[in-house]
């Protein structure tokens, strides 16, 4: 009769997969709950990161919750191993059953959960250029809320639940009109049907100047030197988008309007930021809510 080892049960759940230690102990139901519970819990917490407003808790709390689930599974497995150490272990608790279960979780369940979340609700995005400074910096890693304009069902992609249209000021991620294999991020400025015109540093929508505290210009004094644009009417079903760093951004002024159907979601939170020049993490930006 093979006895149970507490340290092995704990390590299997902590570094293998939550629930693997329970399976080693012969607790099939508990193992199933842990194994199947981690992907939806991780997905829910990832979604919450786009909803919690206060940094750093919008990043720290979900990460600690996932870590806590693994620690809980590990401690529970160790306790069960001690309590059941003298009872016979069933066949499915042996290594030839544990290895396939571990592989199933790592190579199927977790990737499937990540694919679902990335295709329907949350997507990671990295800022490669300075066109959105100072709102977003090169090296910022963002979470994009893909359900902001409605949740797209992963199998029936044409079906969208809770659809709403982008609004002025949204930080929208969209398919780049000149290369639809790439995703761009700009700020939604002009809405369908509006007449947009740029005179100097001021954007006008239907003849009214827009208040844009987020806009940045390289020369804050020479307003007359700024090139104008328009007027032009935003077509139905399209957006006029601009970068916040107006003098260093390629946007709708250069390649035209963005179809609303190409908008993937709204950037919500910075979950990581790396300063490549100083070779260091920008800790102060982690958890920054975007607006």
JSON list of C-alpha atoms in Angstrom, two decimals, residues 16-231:
[
{"chain": "A", "resi": 16, "resn": "UNK", "atom": "CA", "xyz": [1.52, 21.36, -11.06]},
{"chain": "A", "resi": 17, "resn": "UNK", "atom": "CA", "xyz": [-2.14, 22.38, -11.20]},
{"chain": "A", "resi": 18, "resn": "UNK", "atom": "CA", "xyz": [-4.66, 23.25, -8.47]},
{"chain": "A", "resi": 19, "resn": "UNK", "atom": "CA", "xyz": [-6.49, 20.01, -7.75]},
{"chain": "A", "resi": 20, "resn": "UNK", "atom": "CA", "xyz": [-3.64, 17.72, -8.78]},
{"chain": "A", "resi": 21, "resn": "UNK", "atom": "CA", "xyz": [-2.69, 17.16, -5.14]},
{"chain": "A", "resi": 22, "resn": "UNK", "atom": "CA", "xyz": [-6.30, 16.30, -4.36]},
{"chain": "A", "resi": 23, "resn": "UNK", "atom": "CA", "xyz": [-6.28, 13.74, -7.16]},
{"chain": "A", "resi": 24, "resn": "UNK", "atom": "CA", "xyz": [-3.07, 12.27, -5.75]},
{"chain": "A", "resi": 25, "resn": "UNK", "atom": "CA", "xyz": [-4.94, 11.89, -2.45]},
{"chain": "A", "resi": 26, "resn": "UNK", "atom": "CA", "xyz": [-7.82, 10.09, -4.16]},
{"chain": "A", "resi": 27, "resn": "UNK", "atom": "CA", "xyz": [-10.29, 12.96, -3.69]},
{"chain": "A", "resi": 28, "resn": "UNK", "atom": "CA", "xyz": [-11.73, 12.92, -7.21]},
{"chain": "A", "resi": 29, "resn": "UNK", "atom": "CA", "xyz": [-14.66, 15.32, -6.67]},
{"chain": "A", "resi": 30, "resn": "UNK", "atom": "CA", "xyz": [-12.55, 17.92, -4.90]},
{"chain": "A", "resi": 31, "resn": "UNK", "atom": "CA", "xyz": [-9.84, 17.58, -7.54]},
{"chain": "A", "resi": 32, "resn": "UNK", "atom": "CA", "xyz": [-12.38, 18.18, -10.31]},
{"chain": "A", "resi": 33, "resn": "UNK", "atom": "CA", "xyz": [-13.70, 21.32, -8.61]},
{"chain": "A", "resi": 34, "resn": "UNK", "atom": "CA", "xyz": [-10.22, 22.78, -8.30]},
{"chain": "A", "resi": 35, "resn": "UNK", "atom": "CA", "xyz": [-9.13, 21.79, -11.81]},
{"chain": "A", "resi": 36, "resn": "UNK", "atom": "CA", "xyz": [-12.24, 23.12, -13.52]},
{"chain": "A", "resi": 37, "resn": "UNK", "atom": "CA", "xyz": [-12.59, 26.09, -11.20]},
{"chain": "A", "resi": 38, "resn": "UNK", "atom": "CA", "xyz": [-9.26, 27.80, -11.89]},
{"chain": "A", "resi": 39, "resn": "UNK", "atom": "CA", "xyz": [-9.87, 28.86, -15.54]},
{"chain": "A", "resi": 40, "resn": "UNK", "atom": "CA", "xyz": [-13.23, 30.61, -14.90]},
{"chain": "A", "resi": 41, "resn": "UNK", "atom": "CA", "xyz": [-11.88, 32.21, -11.70]},
{"chain": "A", "resi": 42, "resn": "UNK", "atom": "CA", "xyz": [-8.82, 33.49, -13.57]},
{"chain": "A", "resi": 43, "resn": "UNK", "atom": "CA", "xyz": [-11.05, 34.77, -16.38]},
{"chain": "A", "resi": 44, "resn": "UNK", "atom": "CA", "xyz": [-13.38, 36.54, -13.91]},
{"chain": "A", "resi": 45, "resn": "UNK", "atom": "CA", "xyz": [-10.46, 38.20, -12.14]},
{"chain": "A", "resi": 46, "resn": "UNK", "atom": "CA", "xyz": [-8.94, 39.28, -15.46]},
{"chain": "A", "resi": 47, "resn": "UNK", "atom": "CA", "xyz": [-12.26, 40.87, -16.35]},
{"chain": "A", "resi": 48, "resn": "UNK", "atom": "CA", "xyz": [-12.40, 42.59, -12.96]},
{"chain": "A", "resi": 49, "resn": "UNK", "atom": "CA", "xyz": [-9.03, 44.21, -13.66]},
{"chain": "A", "resi": 50, "resn": "UNK", "atom": "CA", "xyz": [-10.78, 46.30, -16.33]},
{"chain": "A", "resi": 51, "resn": "UNK", "atom": "CA", "xyz": [-13.53, 47.31, -13.90]},
{"chain": "A", "resi": 52, "resn": "UNK", "atom": "CA", "xyz": [-11.83, 48.07, -10.56]},
{"chain": "A", "resi": 53, "resn": "UNK", "atom": "CA", "xyz": [-10.93, 51.77, -10.58]},
{"chain": "A", "resi": 54, "resn": "UNK", "atom": "CA", "xyz": [-8.33, 52.17, -7.84]},
{"chain": "A", "resi": 55, "resn": "UNK", "atom": "CA", "xyz": [-4.66, 51.33, -8.48]},
{"chain": "A", "resi": 56, "resn": "UNK", "atom": "CA", "xyz": [-2.80, 49.26, -7.44]},
{"chain": "A", "resi": 57, "resn": "UNK", "atom": "CA", "xyz": [-5.73, 47.15, -6.19]},
{"chain": "A", "resi": 58, "resn": "UNK", "atom": "CA", "xyz": [-7.16, 46.66, -9.69]},
{"chain": "A", "resi": 59, "resn": "UNK", "atom": "CA", "xyz": [-4.04, 44.63, -10.49]},
{"chain": "A", "resi": 60, "resn": "UNK", "atom": "CA", "xyz": [-2.91, 43.39, -7.07]},
{"chain": "A", "resi": 61, "resn": "UNK", "atom": "CA", "xyz": [-6.24, 42.00, -5.87]},
{"chain": "A", "resi": 62, "resn": "UNK", "atom": "CA", "xyz": [-6.90, 39.72, -8.91]},
{"chain": "A", "resi": 63, "resn": "UNK", "atom": "CA", "xyz": [-3.30, 38.44, -8.94]},
{"chain": "A", "resi": 64, "resn": "UNK", "atom": "CA", "xyz": [-3.36, 37.76, -5.20]},
{"chain": "A", "resi": 65, "resn": "UNK", "atom": "CA", "xyz": [-6.71, 36.01, -5.58]},
{"chain": "A", "resi": 66, "resn": "UNK", "atom": "CA", "xyz": [-5.31, 33.59, -8.20]},
{"chain": "A", "resi": 67, "resn": "UNK", "atom": "CA", "xyz": [-2.23, 32.98, -6.05]},
{"chain": "A", "resi": 68, "resn": "UNK", "atom": "CA", "xyz": [-4.49, 32.49, -3.04]},
{"chain": "A", "resi": 69, "resn": "UNK", "atom": "CA", "xyz": [-6.48, 29.82, -4.88]},
{"chain": "A", "resi": 70, "resn": "UNK", "atom": "CA", "xyz": [-3.30, 27.89, -5.62]},
{"chain": "A", "resi": 71, "resn": "UNK", "atom": "CA", "xyz": [-2.06, 28.19, -2.04]},
{"chain": "A", "resi": 72, "resn": "UNK", "atom": "CA", "xyz": [-5.46, 27.10, -0.74]},
{"chain": "A", "resi": 73, "resn": "UNK", "atom": "CA", "xyz": [-5.39, 24.05, -3.02]},
{"chain": "A", "resi": 74, "resn": "UNK", "atom": "CA", "xyz": [-1.84, 23.22, -1.86]},
{"chain": "A", "resi": 75, "resn": "UNK", "atom": "CA", "xyz": [-2.63, 23.52, 1.85]},
{"chain": "A", "resi": 76, "resn": "UNK", "atom": "CA", "xyz": [-5.84, 21.54, 1.45]},
{"chain": "A", "resi": 77, "resn": "UNK", "atom": "CA", "xyz": [-3.98, 18.76, -0.39]},
{"chain": "A", "resi": 78, "resn": "UNK", "atom": "CA", "xyz": [-1.34, 18.56, 2.37]},
{"chain": "A", "resi": 79, "resn": "UNK", "atom": "CA", "xyz": [-3.99, 18.34, 5.08]},
{"chain": "A", "resi": 80, "resn": "UNK", "atom": "CA", "xyz": [-5.89, 15.61, 3.24]},
{"chain": "A", "resi": 81, "resn": "UNK", "atom": "CA", "xyz": [-2.67, 13.67, 2.68]},
{"chain": "A", "resi": 82, "resn": "UNK", "atom": "CA", "xyz": [-2.01, 13.69, 6.41]},
{"chain": "A", "resi": 83, "resn": "UNK", "atom": "CA", "xyz": [-5.57, 12.71, 7.31]},
{"chain": "A", "resi": 84, "resn": "UNK", "atom": "CA", "xyz": [-5.79, 9.92, 4.70]},
{"chain": "A", "resi": 85, "resn": "UNK", "atom": "CA", "xyz": [-2.18, 8.72, 4.85]},
{"chain": "A", "resi": 86, "resn": "UNK", "atom": "CA", "xyz": [-3.05, 5.17, 5.95]},
{"chain": "A", "resi": 87, "resn": "UNK", "atom": "CA", "xyz": [-5.94, 4.57, 3.55]},
{"chain": "A", "resi": 88, "resn": "UNK", "atom": "CA", "xyz": [-5.33, 2.80, 0.21]},
{"chain": "A", "resi": 89, "resn": "UNK", "atom": "CA", "xyz": [-4.96, 5.05, -2.83]},
{"chain": "A", "resi": 90, "resn": "UNK", "atom": "CA", "xyz": [-7.26, 4.42, -5.81]},
{"chain": "A", "resi": 91, "resn": "UNK", "atom": "CA", "xyz": [-5.84, 3.70, -9.26]},
{"chain": "A", "resi": 92, "resn": "UNK", "atom": "CA", "xyz": [-6.52, 7.20, -10.57]},
{"chain": "A", "resi": 93, "resn": "UNK", "atom": "CA", "xyz": [-4.22, 8.70, -7.92]},
{"chain": "A", "resi": 94, "resn": "UNK", "atom": "CA", "xyz": [-1.10, 7.06, -9.42]},
{"chain": "A", "resi": 95, "resn": "UNK", "atom": "CA", "xyz": [1.41, 8.78, -11.69]},
{"chain": "A", "resi": 96, "resn": "UNK", "atom": "CA", "xyz": [0.03, 7.25, -14.89]},
{"chain": "A", "resi": 97, "resn": "UNK", "atom": "CA", "xyz": [-3.27, 9.05, -14.23]},
{"chain": "A", "resi": 98, "resn": "UNK", "atom": "CA", "xyz": [-1.81, 12.26, -12.77]},
{"chain": "A", "resi": 99, "resn": "UNK", "atom": "CA", "xyz": [0.37, 13.00, -15.81]},
{"chain": "A", "resi": 100, "resn": "UNK", "atom": "CA", "xyz": [-2.51, 12.94, -18.37]},
{"chain": "A", "resi": 101, "resn": "UNK", "atom": "CA", "xyz": [-4.69, 15.07, -16.08]},
{"chain": "A", "resi": 102, "resn": "UNK", "atom": "CA", "xyz": [-1.88, 17.61, -15.70]},
{"chain": "A", "resi": 103, "resn": "UNK", "atom": "CA", "xyz": [-1.34, 17.68, -19.47]},
{"chain": "A", "resi": 104, "resn": "UNK", "atom": "CA", "xyz": [-5.08, 18.06, -20.10]},
{"chain": "A", "resi": 105, "resn": "UNK", "atom": "CA", "xyz": [-5.20, 21.07, -17.79]},
{"chain": "A", "resi": 106, "resn": "UNK", "atom": "CA", "xyz": [-2.03, 22.76, -19.05]},
{"chain": "A", "resi": 107, "resn": "UNK", "atom": "CA", "xyz": [-2.44, 22.13, -22.77]},
{"chain": "A", "resi": 108, "resn": "UNK", "atom": "CA", "xyz": [-6.23, 22.17, -23.18]},
{"chain": "A", "resi": 109, "resn": "UNK", "atom": "CA", "xyz": [-8.29, 23.68, -20.35]},
{"chain": "A", "resi": 110, "resn": "UNK", "atom": "CA", "xyz": [-6.12, 26.72, -19.60]},
{"chain": "A", "resi": 111, "resn": "UNK", "atom": "CA", "xyz": [-5.44, 27.58, -23.29]},
{"chain": "A", "resi": 112, "resn": "UNK", "atom": "CA", "xyz": [-9.16, 27.18, -24.04]},
{"chain": "A", "resi": 113, "resn": "UNK", "atom": "CA", "xyz": [-10.05, 29.56, -21.20]},
{"chain": "A", "resi": 114, "resn": "UNK", "atom": "CA", "xyz": [-7.46, 32.09, -22.39]},
{"chain": "A", "resi": 115, "resn": "UNK", "atom": "CA", "xyz": [-8.72, 31.82, -25.97]},
{"chain": "A", "resi": 116, "resn": "UNK", "atom": "CA", "xyz": [-12.27, 32.45, -24.81]},
{"chain": "A", "resi": 117, "resn": "UNK", "atom": "CA", "xyz": [-11.29, 35.49, -22.74]},
{"chain": "A", "resi": 118, "resn": "UNK", "atom": "CA", "xyz": [-9.10, 36.99, -25.48]},
{"chain": "A", "resi": 119, "resn": "UNK", "atom": "CA", "xyz": [-11.73, 36.44, -28.18]},
{"chain": "A", "resi": 120, "resn": "UNK", "atom": "CA", "xyz": [-14.72, 37.75, -26.25]},
{"chain": "A", "resi": 121, "resn": "UNK", "atom": "CA", "xyz": [-13.93, 39.97, -23.28]},
{"chain": "A", "resi": 122, "resn": "UNK", "atom": "CA", "xyz": [-10.33, 40.97, -22.47]},
{"chain": "A", "resi": 123, "resn": "UNK", "atom": "CA", "xyz": [-7.22, 41.42, -24.61]},
{"chain": "A", "resi": 124, "resn": "UNK", "atom": "CA", "xyz": [-3.66, 42.45, -23.80]},
{"chain": "A", "resi": 125, "resn": "UNK", "atom": "CA", "xyz": [-2.13, 45.30, -25.82]},
{"chain": "A", "resi": 126, "resn": "UNK", "atom": "CA", "xyz": [1.35, 46.88, -25.84]},
{"chain": "A", "resi": 127, "resn": "UNK", "atom": "CA", "xyz": [2.09, 50.51, -26.71]},
{"chain": "A", "resi": 128, "resn": "UNK", "atom": "CA", "xyz": [4.88, 50.53, -29.34]},
{"chain": "A", "resi": 129, "resn": "UNK", "atom": "CA", "xyz": [5.05, 54.26, -30.16]},
{"chain": "A", "resi": 130, "resn": "UNK", "atom": "CA", "xyz": [4.62, 57.70, -28.64]},
{"chain": "A", "resi": 131, "resn": "UNK", "atom": "CA", "xyz": [1.49, 58.79, -30.49]},
{"chain": "A", "resi": 132, "resn": "UNK", "atom": "CA", "xyz": [-0.65, 58.64, -27.31]},
{"chain": "A", "resi": 133, "resn": "UNK", "atom": "CA", "xyz": [1.76, 60.39, -24.92]},
{"chain": "A", "resi": 134, "resn": "UNK", "atom": "CA", "xyz": [1.39, 61.52, -22.20]},
{"chain": "A", "resi": 135, "resn": "UNK", "atom": "CA", "xyz": [-1.72, 59.40, -21.59]},
{"chain": "A", "resi": 136, "resn": "UNK", "atom": "CA", "xyz": [0.10, 56.23, -22.66]},
{"chain": "A", "resi": 137, "resn": "UNK", "atom": "CA", "xyz": [3.86, 55.71, -22.75]},
{"chain": "A", "resi": 138, "resn": "UNK", "atom": "CA", "xyz": [6.01, 53.47, -24.92]},
{"chain": "A", "resi": 139, "resn": "UNK", "atom": "CA", "xyz": [6.31, 50.18, -23.04]},
{"chain": "A", "resi": 140, "resn": "UNK", "atom": "CA", "xyz": [2.89, 50.36, -21.36]},
{"chain": "A", "resi": 141, "resn": "UNK", "atom": "CA", "xyz": [1.05, 47.03, -21.35]},
{"chain": "A", "resi": 142, "resn": "UNK", "atom": "CA", "xyz": [-2.73, 47.43, -21.30]},
{"chain": "A", "resi": 143, "resn": "UNK", "atom": "CA", "xyz": [-5.85, 45.40, -20.80]},
{"chain": "A", "resi": 144, "resn": "UNK", "atom": "CA", "xyz": [-8.51, 46.15, -23.41]},
{"chain": "A", "resi": 145, "resn": "UNK", "atom": "CA", "xyz": [-12.16, 45.62, -22.52]},
{"chain": "A", "resi": 146, "resn": "UNK", "atom": "CA", "xyz": [-13.54, 43.88, -25.61]},
{"chain": "A", "resi": 147, "resn": "UNK", "atom": "CA", "xyz": [-17.00, 43.69, -24.04]},
{"chain": "A", "resi": 148, "resn": "UNK", "atom": "CA", "xyz": [-17.25, 47.48, -23.75]},
{"chain": "A", "resi": 149, "resn": "UNK", "atom": "CA", "xyz": [-19.26, 47.63, -26.99]},
{"chain": "A", "resi": 150, "resn": "UNK", "atom": "CA", "xyz": [-21.01, 44.33, -26.38]},
{"chain": "A", "resi": 151, "resn": "UNK", "atom": "CA", "xyz": [-19.90, 40.77, -25.64]},
{"chain": "A", "resi": 152, "resn": "UNK", "atom": "CA", "xyz": [-19.16, 38.84, -28.83]},
{"chain": "A", "resi": 153, "resn": "UNK", "atom": "CA", "xyz": [-19.95, 35.15, -28.54]},
{"chain": "A", "resi": 154, "resn": "UNK", "atom": "CA", "xyz": [-16.85, 33.04, -29.32]},
{"chain": "A", "resi": 155, "resn": "UNK", "atom": "CA", "xyz": [-18.65, 30.50, -31.52]},
{"chain": "A", "resi": 156, "resn": "UNK", "atom": "CA", "xyz": [-21.30, 32.77, -33.06]},
{"chain": "A", "resi": 157, "resn": "UNK", "atom": "CA", "xyz": [-19.01, 35.77, -33.68]},
{"chain": "A", "resi": 158, "resn": "UNK", "atom": "CA", "xyz": [-21.71, 37.70, -35.50]},
{"chain": "A", "resi": 159, "resn": "UNK", "atom": "CA", "xyz": [-23.87, 37.75, -32.37]},
{"chain": "A", "resi": 160, "resn": "UNK", "atom": "CA", "xyz": [-23.10, 40.62, -29.96]},
{"chain": "A", "resi": 161, "resn": "UNK", "atom": "CA", "xyz": [-24.84, 41.01, -26.61]},
{"chain": "A", "resi": 162, "resn": "UNK", "atom": "CA", "xyz": [-25.31, 44.43, -24.97]},
{"chain": "A", "resi": 163, "resn": "UNK", "atom": "CA", "xyz": [-24.05, 46.40, -27.99]},
{"chain": "A", "resi": 164, "resn": "UNK", "atom": "CA", "xyz": [-23.34, 50.13, -27.60]},
{"chain": "A", "resi": 165, "resn": "UNK", "atom": "CA", "xyz": [-21.57, 52.61, -29.85]},
{"chain": "A", "resi": 166, "resn": "UNK", "atom": "CA", "xyz": [-18.18, 54.25, -29.10]},
{"chain": "A", "resi": 167, "resn": "UNK", "atom": "CA", "xyz": [-18.35, 57.66, -27.49]},
{"chain": "A", "resi": 168, "resn": "UNK", "atom": "CA", "xyz": [-16.17, 60.72, -27.77]},
{"chain": "A", "resi": 169, "resn": "UNK", "atom": "CA", "xyz": [-13.05, 60.36, -25.65]},
{"chain": "A", "resi": 170, "resn": "UNK", "atom": "CA", "xyz": [-12.96, 56.55, -25.65]},
{"chain": "A", "resi": 171, "resn": "UNK", "atom": "CA", "xyz": [-9.48, 55.05, -25.98]},
{"chain": "A", "resi": 172, "resn": "UNK", "atom": "CA", "xyz": [-10.41, 52.68, -28.77]},
{"chain": "A", "resi": 173, "resn": "UNK", "atom": "CA", "xyz": [-8.39, 49.75, -30.10]},
{"chain": "A", "resi": 174, "resn": "UNK", "atom": "CA", "xyz": [-9.20, 48.98, -33.72]},
{"chain": "A", "resi": 175, "resn": "UNK", "atom": "CA", "xyz": [-7.97, 47.19, -36.81]},
{"chain": "A", "resi": 176, "resn": "UNK", "atom": "CA", "xyz": [-5.53, 49.48, -38.60]},
{"chain": "A", "resi": 177, "resn": "UNK", "atom": "CA", "xyz": [-7.19, 50.54, -41.89]},
{"chain": "A", "resi": 178, "resn": "UNK", "atom": "CA", "xyz": [-3.91, 50.27, -43.85]},
{"chain": "A", "resi": 179, "resn": "UNK", "atom": "CA", "xyz": [-3.04, 46.84, -42.47]},
{"chain": "A", "resi": 180, "resn": "UNK", "atom": "CA", "xyz": [-5.89, 44.95, -40.84]},
{"chain": "A", "resi": 181, "resn": "UNK", "atom": "CA", "xyz": [-3.48, 42.40, -39.38]},
{"chain": "A", "resi": 182, "resn": "UNK", "atom": "CA", "xyz": [-2.39, 45.08, -36.89]},
{"chain": "A", "resi": 183, "resn": "UNK", "atom": "CA", "xyz": [-4.28, 46.74, -34.04]},
{"chain": "A", "resi": 184, "resn": "UNK", "atom": "CA", "xyz": [-3.96, 50.46, -33.29]},
{"chain": "A", "resi": 185, "resn": "UNK", "atom": "CA", "xyz": [-5.03, 52.55, -30.31]},
{"chain": "A", "resi": 186, "resn": "UNK", "atom": "CA", "xyz": [-6.23, 56.14, -30.63]},
{"chain": "A", "resi": 187, "resn": "UNK", "atom": "CA", "xyz": [-8.82, 58.39, -29.01]},
{"chain": "A", "resi": 188, "resn": "UNK", "atom": "CA", "xyz": [-12.31, 58.59, -30.47]},
{"chain": "A", "resi": 189, "resn": "UNK", "atom": "CA", "xyz": [-12.92, 62.26, -31.36]},
{"chain": "A", "resi": 190, "resn": "UNK", "atom": "CA", "xyz": [-15.47, 62.53, -34.17]},
{"chain": "A", "resi": 191, "resn": "UNK", "atom": "CA", "xyz": [-18.71, 60.52, -34.12]},
{"chain": "A", "resi": 192, "resn": "UNK", "atom": "CA", "xyz": [-20.83, 59.38, -37.08]},
{"chain": "A", "resi": 193, "resn": "UNK", "atom": "CA", "xyz": [-22.59, 62.26, -38.83]},
{"chain": "A", "resi": 194, "resn": "UNK", "atom": "CA", "xyz": [-20.53, 65.03, -37.17]},
{"chain": "A", "resi": 195, "resn": "UNK", "atom": "CA", "xyz": [-18.66, 67.64, -39.16]},
{"chain": "A", "resi": 196, "resn": "UNK", "atom": "CA", "xyz": [-15.07, 67.69, -37.90]},
{"chain": "A", "resi": 197, "resn": "UNK", "atom": "CA", "xyz": [-12.60, 70.50, -38.50]},
{"chain": "A", "resi": 198, "resn": "UNK", "atom": "CA", "xyz": [-9.19, 71.25, -36.99]},
{"chain": "A", "resi": 199, "resn": "UNK", "atom": "CA", "xyz": [-8.03, 74.87, -36.84]},
{"chain": "A", "resi": 200, "resn": "UNK", "atom": "CA", "xyz": [-4.70, 75.40, -35.12]},
{"chain": "A", "resi": 201, "resn": "UNK", "atom": "CA", "xyz": [-4.73, 73.34, -31.93]},
{"chain": "A", "resi": 202, "resn": "UNK", "atom": "CA", "xyz": [-8.52, 73.21, -31.63]},
{"chain": "A", "resi": 203, "resn": "UNK", "atom": "CA", "xyz": [-10.85, 70.48, -32.88]},
{"chain": "A", "resi": 204, "resn": "UNK", "atom": "CA", "xyz": [-14.37, 71.55, -33.81]},
{"chain": "A", "resi": 205, "resn": "UNK", "atom": "CA", "xyz": [-17.35, 69.20, -33.92]},
{"chain": "A", "resi": 206, "resn": "UNK", "atom": "CA", "xyz": [-20.34, 70.68, -35.75]},
{"chain": "A", "resi": 207, "resn": "UNK", "atom": "CA", "xyz": [-18.76, 74.10, -35.33]},
{"chain": "A", "resi": 208, "resn": "UNK", "atom": "CA", "xyz": [-18.26, 73.81, -31.56]},
{"chain": "A", "resi": 209, "resn": "UNK", "atom": "CA", "xyz": [-14.73, 73.67, -30.06]},
{"chain": "A", "resi": 210, "resn": "UNK", "atom": "CA", "xyz": [-13.92, 70.55, -28.04]},
{"chain": "A", "resi": 211, "resn": "UNK", "atom": "CA", "xyz": [-12.32, 70.73, -24.60]},
{"chain": "A", "resi": 212, "resn": "UNK", "atom": "CA", "xyz": [-9.39, 68.30, -24.79]},
{"chain": "A", "resi": 213, "resn": "UNK", "atom": "CA", "xyz": [-7.26, 68.35, -21.62]},
{"chain": "A", "resi": 214, "resn": "UNK", "atom": "CA", "xyz": [-5.52, 65.18, -22.79]},
{"chain": "A", "resi": 215, "resn": "UNK", "atom": "CA", "xyz": [-4.12, 66.72, -26.02]},
{"chain": "A", "resi": 216, "resn": "UNK", "atom": "CA", "xyz": [-0.40, 67.47, -26.18]},
{"chain": "A", "resi": 217, "resn": "UNK", "atom": "CA", "xyz": [1.52, 69.64, -28.66]},
{"chain": "A", "resi": 218, "resn": "UNK", "atom": "CA", "xyz": [5.26, 69.94, -29.19]},
{"chain": "A", "resi": 219, "resn": "UNK", "atom": "CA", "xyz": [5.00, 73.74, -29.47]},
{"chain": "A", "resi": 220, "resn": "UNK", "atom": "CA", "xyz": [2.43, 75.02, -26.99]},
{"chain": "A", "resi": 221, "resn": "UNK", "atom": "CA", "xyz": [2.74, 78.64, -28.13]},
{"chain": "A", "resi": 222, "resn": "UNK", "atom": "CA", "xyz": [2.62, 78.79, -31.95]},
{"chain": "A", "resi": 223, "resn": "UNK", "atom": "CA", "xyz": [-1.03, 78.05, -32.65]},
{"chain": "A", "resi": 224, "resn": "UNK", "atom": "CA", "xyz": [-0.97, 79.45, -36.19]},
{"chain": "A", "resi": 225, "resn": "UNK", "atom": "CA", "xyz": [1.77, 77.02, -37.25]},
{"chain": "A", "resi": 226, "resn": "UNK", "atom": "CA", "xyz": [-0.45, 74.00, -36.63]},
{"chain": "A", "resi": 227, "resn": "UNK", "atom": "CA", "xyz": [-1.76, 72.51, -39.89]},
{"chain": "A", "resi": 228, "resn": "UNK", "atom": "CA", "xyz": [-5.50, 72.51, -40.27]},
{"chain": "A", "resi": 229, "resn": "UNK", "atom": "CA", "xyz": [-7.77, 69.69, -41.37]},
{"chain": "A", "resi": 230, "resn": "UNK", "atom": "CA", "xyz": [-11.25, 69.50, -42.81]},
{"chain": "A", "resi": 231, "resn": "UNK", "atom": "CA", "xyz": [-14.02, 70.29, -42.51]}
]
